[in-house]
Each structure stands twice: as structure tokens, then as C-alpha cells.
Amino acid sequence: KNDAQSHTQCVGPDYQSEKQKPTATVSTEVPYDNVHILPQTPQLISLLTMIRDKNTQRADFIFYSNRIIRLLVEEGLNHLPVVEHSVSTPVGRTYAGVMFQGKICGVSIMRAGEAMEQGLRDCCRSVRIGKILIQRDEETSKPKLFYDKLPEDIAERWVLLLDPMFATGGSATMAVDVLKSRGVPEDRILFLNLIASPEGIHNFAKRFPRLRVVTAFIDEGLDEKNYIVPGLGDFGDRFYTL
Ligand code: PRP
Ligand code: URA
């Protein structure tokens, strides 16, 4: 069953018949090859349900957000180039495998993007991490750039840009402009994101057609304060201070 209007779909494990499966709101789909939405599995939907719930307390919000972040990082790594790499196994046989090629770094958009750094470190030991401090003006929703500190050789690296919330897209667009001004080619940037708005994604995908976005969910839209709806509120506040 697929209800295009509200994006509801049956979600449940394979052994449950379609009739037994509960319906849930799943991500909006978009027609861009450079936007990758995580598979809308029962697990992902249940994790998102936890962090969207306004009654979820901070410790649980952190725990369940971290689980989704891990899924995003693992999927993001699938977009890095690999080369052939054969190894000998302990039983004297050869396994024809692959290994990653190239250097990477993370770049977090502060403050909320810093919450995604640990998930990246858990998968990529001692990964270099740059920071860009961009804050959205609470009245106008326009982003303001305060600070950046990036690895010197960032132009030679693949960059995993980290920010959990993508609303108007202003902050992420500003961050990409900073990266491009330091010589990072667009097609070596991967933007990892938890929840996006459709309008943000449309503008971004058109402006940066060679940059890849990996997101867990594209929501319904934005409210009058440019908050994502149904969304989860202010990610930074819920992760760090509430
Ligand atoms: C939030 C969020 C993004 C931005 C998204 O950060 O983490 O960076 O807003 O909105 P946009 O797509 O409309 O630019 P915020 O500036 O509120 O700061 P914070 O990380 O300190 O919470
Ligand atoms: N920043 C957030 O943390 N949440 C939103 O919905 C929009 C911007």
C-alpha cells in the first residue's frame, strides 16, 4: 500500500503478511540521483519514532540518534571509491576483495553536526575532523558563518559533511561554499543528514548536482518558523542542553 499524499506505507518484518504490518509515515521520495535515502526499514522507522517523540528524554534521544547516525555513516562509506585487494586466508586460499582508496575527513557544522562526529570516529579510527560554525538567525532563518578550522590538505580528501537537520538548506549550502572555496571538488563531498525538508533537498540537489546527500528521511515540509515538520524540534537543544 502506498499513499502518496501522506507517504504512509506498511512497515514490518518479512514474515508478517501485508495485512499484519502496521502502517507508518515513510520518507518522501525525490527524483535526484545524487540524493540517497536510507531504506525505510521497520528498524529505522522505530528509531526515528523515538527521536521524534517530544516525550523522549535526553539520554534516550542521544542513544537513538546515535544509532541512526551509525546507519548514515555506514551508508555514506559505501560511496567512497574502492580498489581490488586480494588477501590470503588462514586456510591457504585467496579471497578477492576490495579496499578503500583515498583519504577522507569529516567536517561538522556546529553545534548540532558535532553530534555526528563520534559515529564517524567509531567507523573510521583517528579520522581528521574539521569544524564550521554556522548559526541560523532565529528571526530570519538566514545562516551566519562565524568560524572554520579545516585540515590543511582538505582539497585532496573526500569530505563527509555532517549536520543532522537540513531545513531551508541555508546552513549546509554555506558550508559547501566554504569547502569549495578551499578547493574541495563538489563530487568529493558527501553530506550526511538525519532529517531533511523537501524544499531544502530540491534547492540543494539542483545547486550541487555532483555532491551526494545521504539522508535518513525527507519530511513533509517547513513551518512558519522554518522548522522541519513533523520533524523533531531543535536537534542541538535536545542532544546537548534540554
Ligand atoms: C540547525 C541545524 C542546521 C540548521 C538547519 O542549526 O543543525 O545547521 O539549523 O537549518 P537550515 O537548513 O534552515 O539552515 P542551528 O543554526 O539552529 O544551530 P545549532 O546547531 O547550534 O542548534
Ligand atoms: N534546526 C533544527 O534543529 N530543527 C529544525 O527543524 C530546523 C533547524
Short mmCIF file of C-alpha atoms and ligand atoms in Angstrom, two decimals:
data_model
loop_
_atom_site.label_atom_id
_atom_site.label_comp_id
_atom_site.label_asym_id
_atom_site.label_seq_id
_atom_site.Cartn_x
_atom_site.Cartn_y
_atom_site.Cartn_z
CA LYS A 1 0.00 0.00 0.00
CA ASN A 2 1.32 3.42 -0.86
CA ASP A 3 -0.48 6.62 -0.06
CA ALA A 4 1.39 9.31 -1.99
CA GLN A 5 -0.33 12.12 -0.11
CA SER A 6 0.74 11.22 3.41
CA HIS A 7 3.58 8.82 2.42
CA THR A 8 2.22 6.02 4.55
CA GLN A 9 3.39 2.51 3.85
CA CYS A 10 3.22 -0.86 5.60
CA VAL A 11 6.37 -1.49 7.58
CA GLY A 12 7.25 -4.70 9.36
CA PRO A 13 9.46 -7.74 9.10
CA ASP A 14 9.18 -10.02 6.05
CA TYR A 15 7.37 -12.82 7.90
CA GLN A 16 4.44 -10.53 8.70
CA SER A 17 1.83 -10.50 5.96
CA GLU A 18 1.00 -7.11 4.43
CA LYS A 19 -2.25 -7.22 6.45
CA GLN A 20 -0.40 -7.72 9.75
CA LYS A 21 2.10 -4.97 9.14
CA PRO A 22 1.37 -1.60 10.73
CA THR A 23 1.32 1.48 8.56
CA ALA A 24 3.78 4.27 9.20
CA THR A 25 4.79 7.51 7.57
CA VAL A 26 7.86 6.94 5.42
CA SER A 27 10.21 9.33 3.67
CA THR A 28 9.10 11.48 0.76
CA GLU A 29 10.78 10.34 -2.44
CA VAL A 30 12.66 12.73 -4.69
CA PRO A 31 13.82 12.37 -8.29
CA TYR A 32 17.54 13.08 -7.85
CA ASP A 33 20.29 10.55 -8.49
CA ASN A 34 22.57 12.32 -6.03
CA VAL A 35 20.13 12.02 -3.08
CA HIS A 36 20.19 8.67 -1.27
CA ILE A 37 17.50 7.96 1.31
CA LEU A 38 18.19 5.13 3.78
CA PRO A 39 15.92 2.09 3.27
CA GLN A 40 12.72 2.70 5.22
CA THR A 41 13.04 -0.44 7.34
CA PRO A 42 10.98 -1.14 10.48
CA GLN A 43 14.16 -0.61 12.48
CA LEU A 44 14.89 2.83 11.04
CA ILE A 45 11.27 3.91 11.40
CA SER A 46 11.19 2.79 15.04
CA LEU A 47 14.42 4.69 15.79
CA LEU A 48 13.03 7.81 14.13
CA THR A 49 9.80 7.40 16.08
CA MET A 50 11.82 7.50 19.33
CA ILE A 51 13.70 10.68 18.50
CA ARG A 52 10.67 12.48 17.06
CA ASP A 53 8.66 11.89 20.26
CA LYS A 54 8.62 15.08 22.33
CA ASN A 55 8.41 12.93 25.48
CA THR A 56 11.73 11.19 24.75
CA GLN A 57 14.24 12.32 27.35
CA ARG A 58 17.78 13.43 26.51
CA ALA A 59 19.58 10.17 27.33
CA ASP A 60 17.28 8.20 25.01
CA PHE A 61 17.38 10.95 22.39
CA ILE A 62 21.18 10.68 22.32
CA PHE A 63 21.14 6.88 22.27
CA TYR A 64 18.63 6.52 19.41
CA SER A 65 20.09 9.42 17.40
CA ASN A 66 23.49 7.73 17.64
CA ARG A 67 22.04 4.53 16.22
CA ILE A 68 20.65 6.37 13.18
CA ILE A 69 23.92 8.29 12.79
CA ARG A 70 25.77 4.97 12.67
CA LEU A 71 23.48 3.78 9.85
CA LEU A 72 24.13 7.03 7.94
CA VAL A 73 27.89 6.74 8.33
CA GLU A 74 27.88 3.11 7.22
CA GLU A 75 25.83 4.02 4.14
CA GLY A 76 27.99 7.07 3.46
CA LEU A 77 31.10 4.90 3.40
CA ASN A 78 29.53 2.88 0.57
CA HIS A 79 30.00 5.94 -1.63
CA LEU A 80 33.79 6.04 -1.28
CA PRO A 81 35.90 4.52 -4.06
CA VAL A 82 37.49 1.10 -3.62
CA VAL A 83 40.20 -0.79 -5.50
CA GLU A 84 40.78 -4.52 -5.87
CA HIS A 85 42.60 -6.07 -2.92
CA SER A 86 43.23 -9.80 -2.59
CA VAL A 87 44.19 -11.40 0.71
CA SER A 88 45.35 -14.88 1.78
CA THR A 89 43.11 -16.52 4.37
CA PRO A 90 44.39 -18.71 7.26
CA VAL A 91 43.34 -21.84 5.34
CA GLY A 92 45.64 -21.08 2.44
CA ARG A 93 43.13 -19.70 -0.02
CA THR A 94 42.87 -16.34 -1.71
CA TYR A 95 39.95 -14.03 -1.27
CA ALA A 96 39.44 -11.45 -4.00
CA GLY A 97 38.26 -8.40 -2.10
CA VAL A 98 38.48 -4.63 -2.16
CA MET A 99 39.88 -1.85 -0.02
CA PHE A 100 39.11 1.83 0.29
CA GLN A 101 41.17 4.17 -1.79
CA GLY A 102 41.83 7.80 -0.91
CA LYS A 103 41.91 9.95 2.18
CA ILE A 104 38.83 11.19 3.99
CA CYS A 105 37.92 13.70 6.65
CA GLY A 106 34.76 14.71 8.48
CA VAL A 107 33.51 18.30 8.69
CA SER A 108 30.81 19.10 11.21
CA ILE A 109 28.51 22.09 11.04
CA MET A 110 28.48 23.27 14.66
CA ARG A 111 26.79 22.80 17.00
CA ALA A 112 24.38 20.00 16.02
CA GLY A 113 26.72 18.44 13.45
CA GLU A 114 29.24 17.70 16.20
CA ALA A 115 26.80 15.10 17.49
CA MET A 116 27.64 13.03 14.41
CA GLU A 117 31.40 13.04 14.91
CA GLN A 118 31.51 10.06 17.28
CA GLY A 119 29.58 7.89 14.81
CA LEU A 120 32.17 8.71 12.16
CA ARG A 121 35.07 8.02 14.56
CA ASP A 122 33.52 4.68 15.52
CA CYS A 123 33.82 3.61 11.86
CA CYS A 124 36.97 5.48 10.81
CA ARG A 125 39.55 5.39 13.60
CA SER A 126 41.55 8.63 14.05
CA VAL A 127 39.70 10.35 11.19
CA ARG A 128 40.56 14.04 10.87
CA ILE A 129 37.64 16.33 11.67
CA GLY A 130 37.21 19.94 10.61
CA LYS A 131 34.65 22.35 12.04
CA ILE A 132 32.49 25.06 10.55
CA LEU A 133 30.47 27.18 12.97
CA ILE A 134 27.32 28.36 11.21
CA GLN A 135 24.30 29.55 13.18
CA ARG A 136 20.85 30.21 11.81
CA ASP A 137 19.39 33.58 12.80
CA GLU A 138 16.32 32.81 14.91
CA GLU A 139 14.28 35.63 13.36
CA THR A 140 15.21 35.43 9.69
CA SER A 141 16.44 31.77 9.46
CA LYS A 142 19.40 33.06 7.47
CA PRO A 143 22.72 31.33 8.22
CA LYS A 144 25.73 33.24 9.53
CA LEU A 145 29.29 31.96 9.30
CA PHE A 146 31.36 32.56 12.44
CA TYR A 147 34.37 30.27 12.20
CA ASP A 148 36.00 27.44 10.35
CA LYS A 149 39.01 25.23 11.03
CA LEU A 150 39.68 22.60 8.38
CA PRO A 151 42.50 20.14 7.64
CA GLU A 152 45.16 21.88 5.53
CA ASP A 153 45.08 19.23 2.82
CA ILE A 154 41.27 19.11 2.66
CA ALA A 155 41.34 19.68 -1.12
CA GLU A 156 42.88 16.20 -1.51
CA ARG A 157 40.36 14.45 0.71
CA TRP A 158 36.88 13.07 0.45
CA VAL A 159 34.75 15.14 2.84
CA LEU A 160 31.91 13.75 4.92
CA LEU A 161 29.91 16.85 5.83
CA LEU A 162 27.84 16.33 8.98
CA ASP A 163 24.61 18.05 10.03
CA PRO A 164 21.53 16.23 11.37
CA MET A 165 18.98 18.87 10.31
CA PHE A 166 18.51 20.27 6.81
CA ALA A 167 15.64 22.77 6.82
CA THR A 168 15.88 25.68 4.37
CA GLY A 169 19.27 24.28 3.37
CA GLY A 170 20.93 27.65 4.02
CA SER A 171 23.48 26.37 6.56
CA ALA A 172 24.58 23.35 4.52
CA THR A 173 24.79 25.47 1.34
CA MET A 174 27.04 27.95 3.15
CA ALA A 175 29.21 25.09 4.43
CA VAL A 176 29.57 23.63 0.93
CA ASP A 177 30.57 27.06 -0.39
CA VAL A 178 33.32 27.20 2.27
CA LEU A 179 34.55 23.71 1.27
CA LYS A 180 34.54 24.61 -2.44
CA SER A 181 36.44 27.84 -1.71
CA ARG A 182 39.17 25.63 -0.15
CA GLY A 183 39.42 23.59 -3.33
CA VAL A 184 37.26 20.57 -2.45
CA PRO A 185 35.56 19.39 -5.65
CA GLU A 186 31.79 19.03 -5.32
CA ASP A 187 31.85 15.35 -6.28
CA ARG A 188 34.12 14.58 -3.31
CA ILE A 189 31.62 15.88 -0.76
CA LEU A 190 29.12 13.55 0.93
CA PHE A 191 26.51 15.27 3.06
CA LEU A 192 25.23 13.02 5.88
CA ASN A 193 21.91 14.12 7.36
CA LEU A 194 19.15 12.73 9.59
CA ILE A 195 16.07 14.70 8.54
CA ALA A 196 15.65 16.98 5.53
CA SER A 197 12.85 19.14 4.17
CA PRO A 198 11.76 18.58 0.55
CA GLU A 199 12.32 22.25 -0.33
CA GLY A 200 15.86 22.18 1.12
CA ILE A 201 16.67 19.00 -0.81
CA HIS A 202 15.27 20.34 -4.12
CA ASN A 203 17.34 23.54 -3.94
CA PHE A 204 20.49 21.75 -2.81
CA ALA A 205 20.29 18.91 -5.36
CA LYS A 206 19.89 21.42 -8.18
CA ARG A 207 22.62 23.76 -6.96
CA PHE A 208 25.14 20.96 -6.28
CA PRO A 209 24.23 18.17 -8.72
CA ARG A 210 27.50 16.28 -8.23
CA LEU A 211 27.52 16.33 -4.42
CA ARG A 212 25.95 13.26 -2.82
CA VAL A 213 23.41 13.50 0.00
CA VAL A 214 22.74 10.56 2.30
CA THR A 215 19.71 11.17 4.49
CA ALA A 216 17.55 9.03 6.75
CA PHE A 217 14.30 10.83 5.93
CA ILE A 218 12.80 13.61 3.83
CA ASP A 219 9.94 15.10 5.84
CA GLU A 220 6.73 16.88 4.81
CA GLY A 221 7.97 20.46 4.84
CA LEU A 222 8.69 23.54 6.93
CA ASP A 223 6.52 25.51 9.36
CA GLU A 224 6.25 29.29 9.59
CA LYS A 225 9.47 29.42 11.67
CA ASN A 226 11.29 27.27 9.11
CA TYR A 227 11.36 24.27 11.43
CA ILE A 228 11.05 20.88 9.78
CA VAL A 229 7.60 19.23 10.17
CA PRO A 230 6.76 16.83 11.61
CA GLY A 231 10.49 16.97 12.43
CA LEU A 232 11.88 16.56 15.92
CA GLY A 233 12.28 20.15 17.13
CA ASP A 234 15.68 21.64 17.79
CA PHE A 235 18.22 18.84 17.46
CA GLY A 236 21.07 20.74 19.13
CA ASP A 237 18.96 21.63 22.16
CA ARG A 238 17.63 18.08 22.55
CA PHE A 239 21.07 16.48 22.19
CA TYR A 240 23.09 18.94 24.29
CA THR A 241 21.04 21.04 26.67
CA LEU A 242 17.38 20.13 27.18
C1 PRP B 1 20.37 23.96 12.90
C2 PRP B 1 20.81 22.67 12.22
C3 PRP B 1 21.36 23.15 10.91
C4 PRP B 1 20.44 24.30 10.58
C5 PRP B 1 19.40 23.83 9.62
O1 PRP B 1 21.42 24.59 13.47
O2 PRP B 1 21.73 21.92 12.95
O3 PRP B 1 22.69 23.57 10.96
O4 PRP B 1 19.81 24.69 11.81
O5 PRP B 1 18.63 24.88 9.17
P1 PRP B 1 18.73 25.46 7.68
O6 PRP B 1 18.78 24.30 6.76
O7 PRP B 1 17.48 26.28 7.56
O8 PRP B 1 19.96 26.31 7.60
P2 PRP B 1 21.31 25.96 14.30
O9 PRP B 1 21.77 27.11 13.48
O10 PRP B 1 19.95 26.08 14.91
O11 PRP B 1 22.39 25.78 15.42
P3 PRP B 1 22.72 24.60 16.44
O12 PRP B 1 23.47 23.56 15.64
O13 PRP B 1 23.57 25.28 17.45
O14 PRP B 1 21.43 24.08 17.01
N1 URA B 2 17.21 23.19 13.17
C1 URA B 2 16.71 22.19 13.95
O1 URA B 2 17.38 21.74 14.90
N2 URA B 2 15.49 21.73 13.67
C2 URA B 2 14.74 22.19 12.66
O2 URA B 2 13.61 21.70 12.46
C3 URA B 2 15.26 23.22 11.86
C4 URA B 2 16.50 23.69 12.13
#
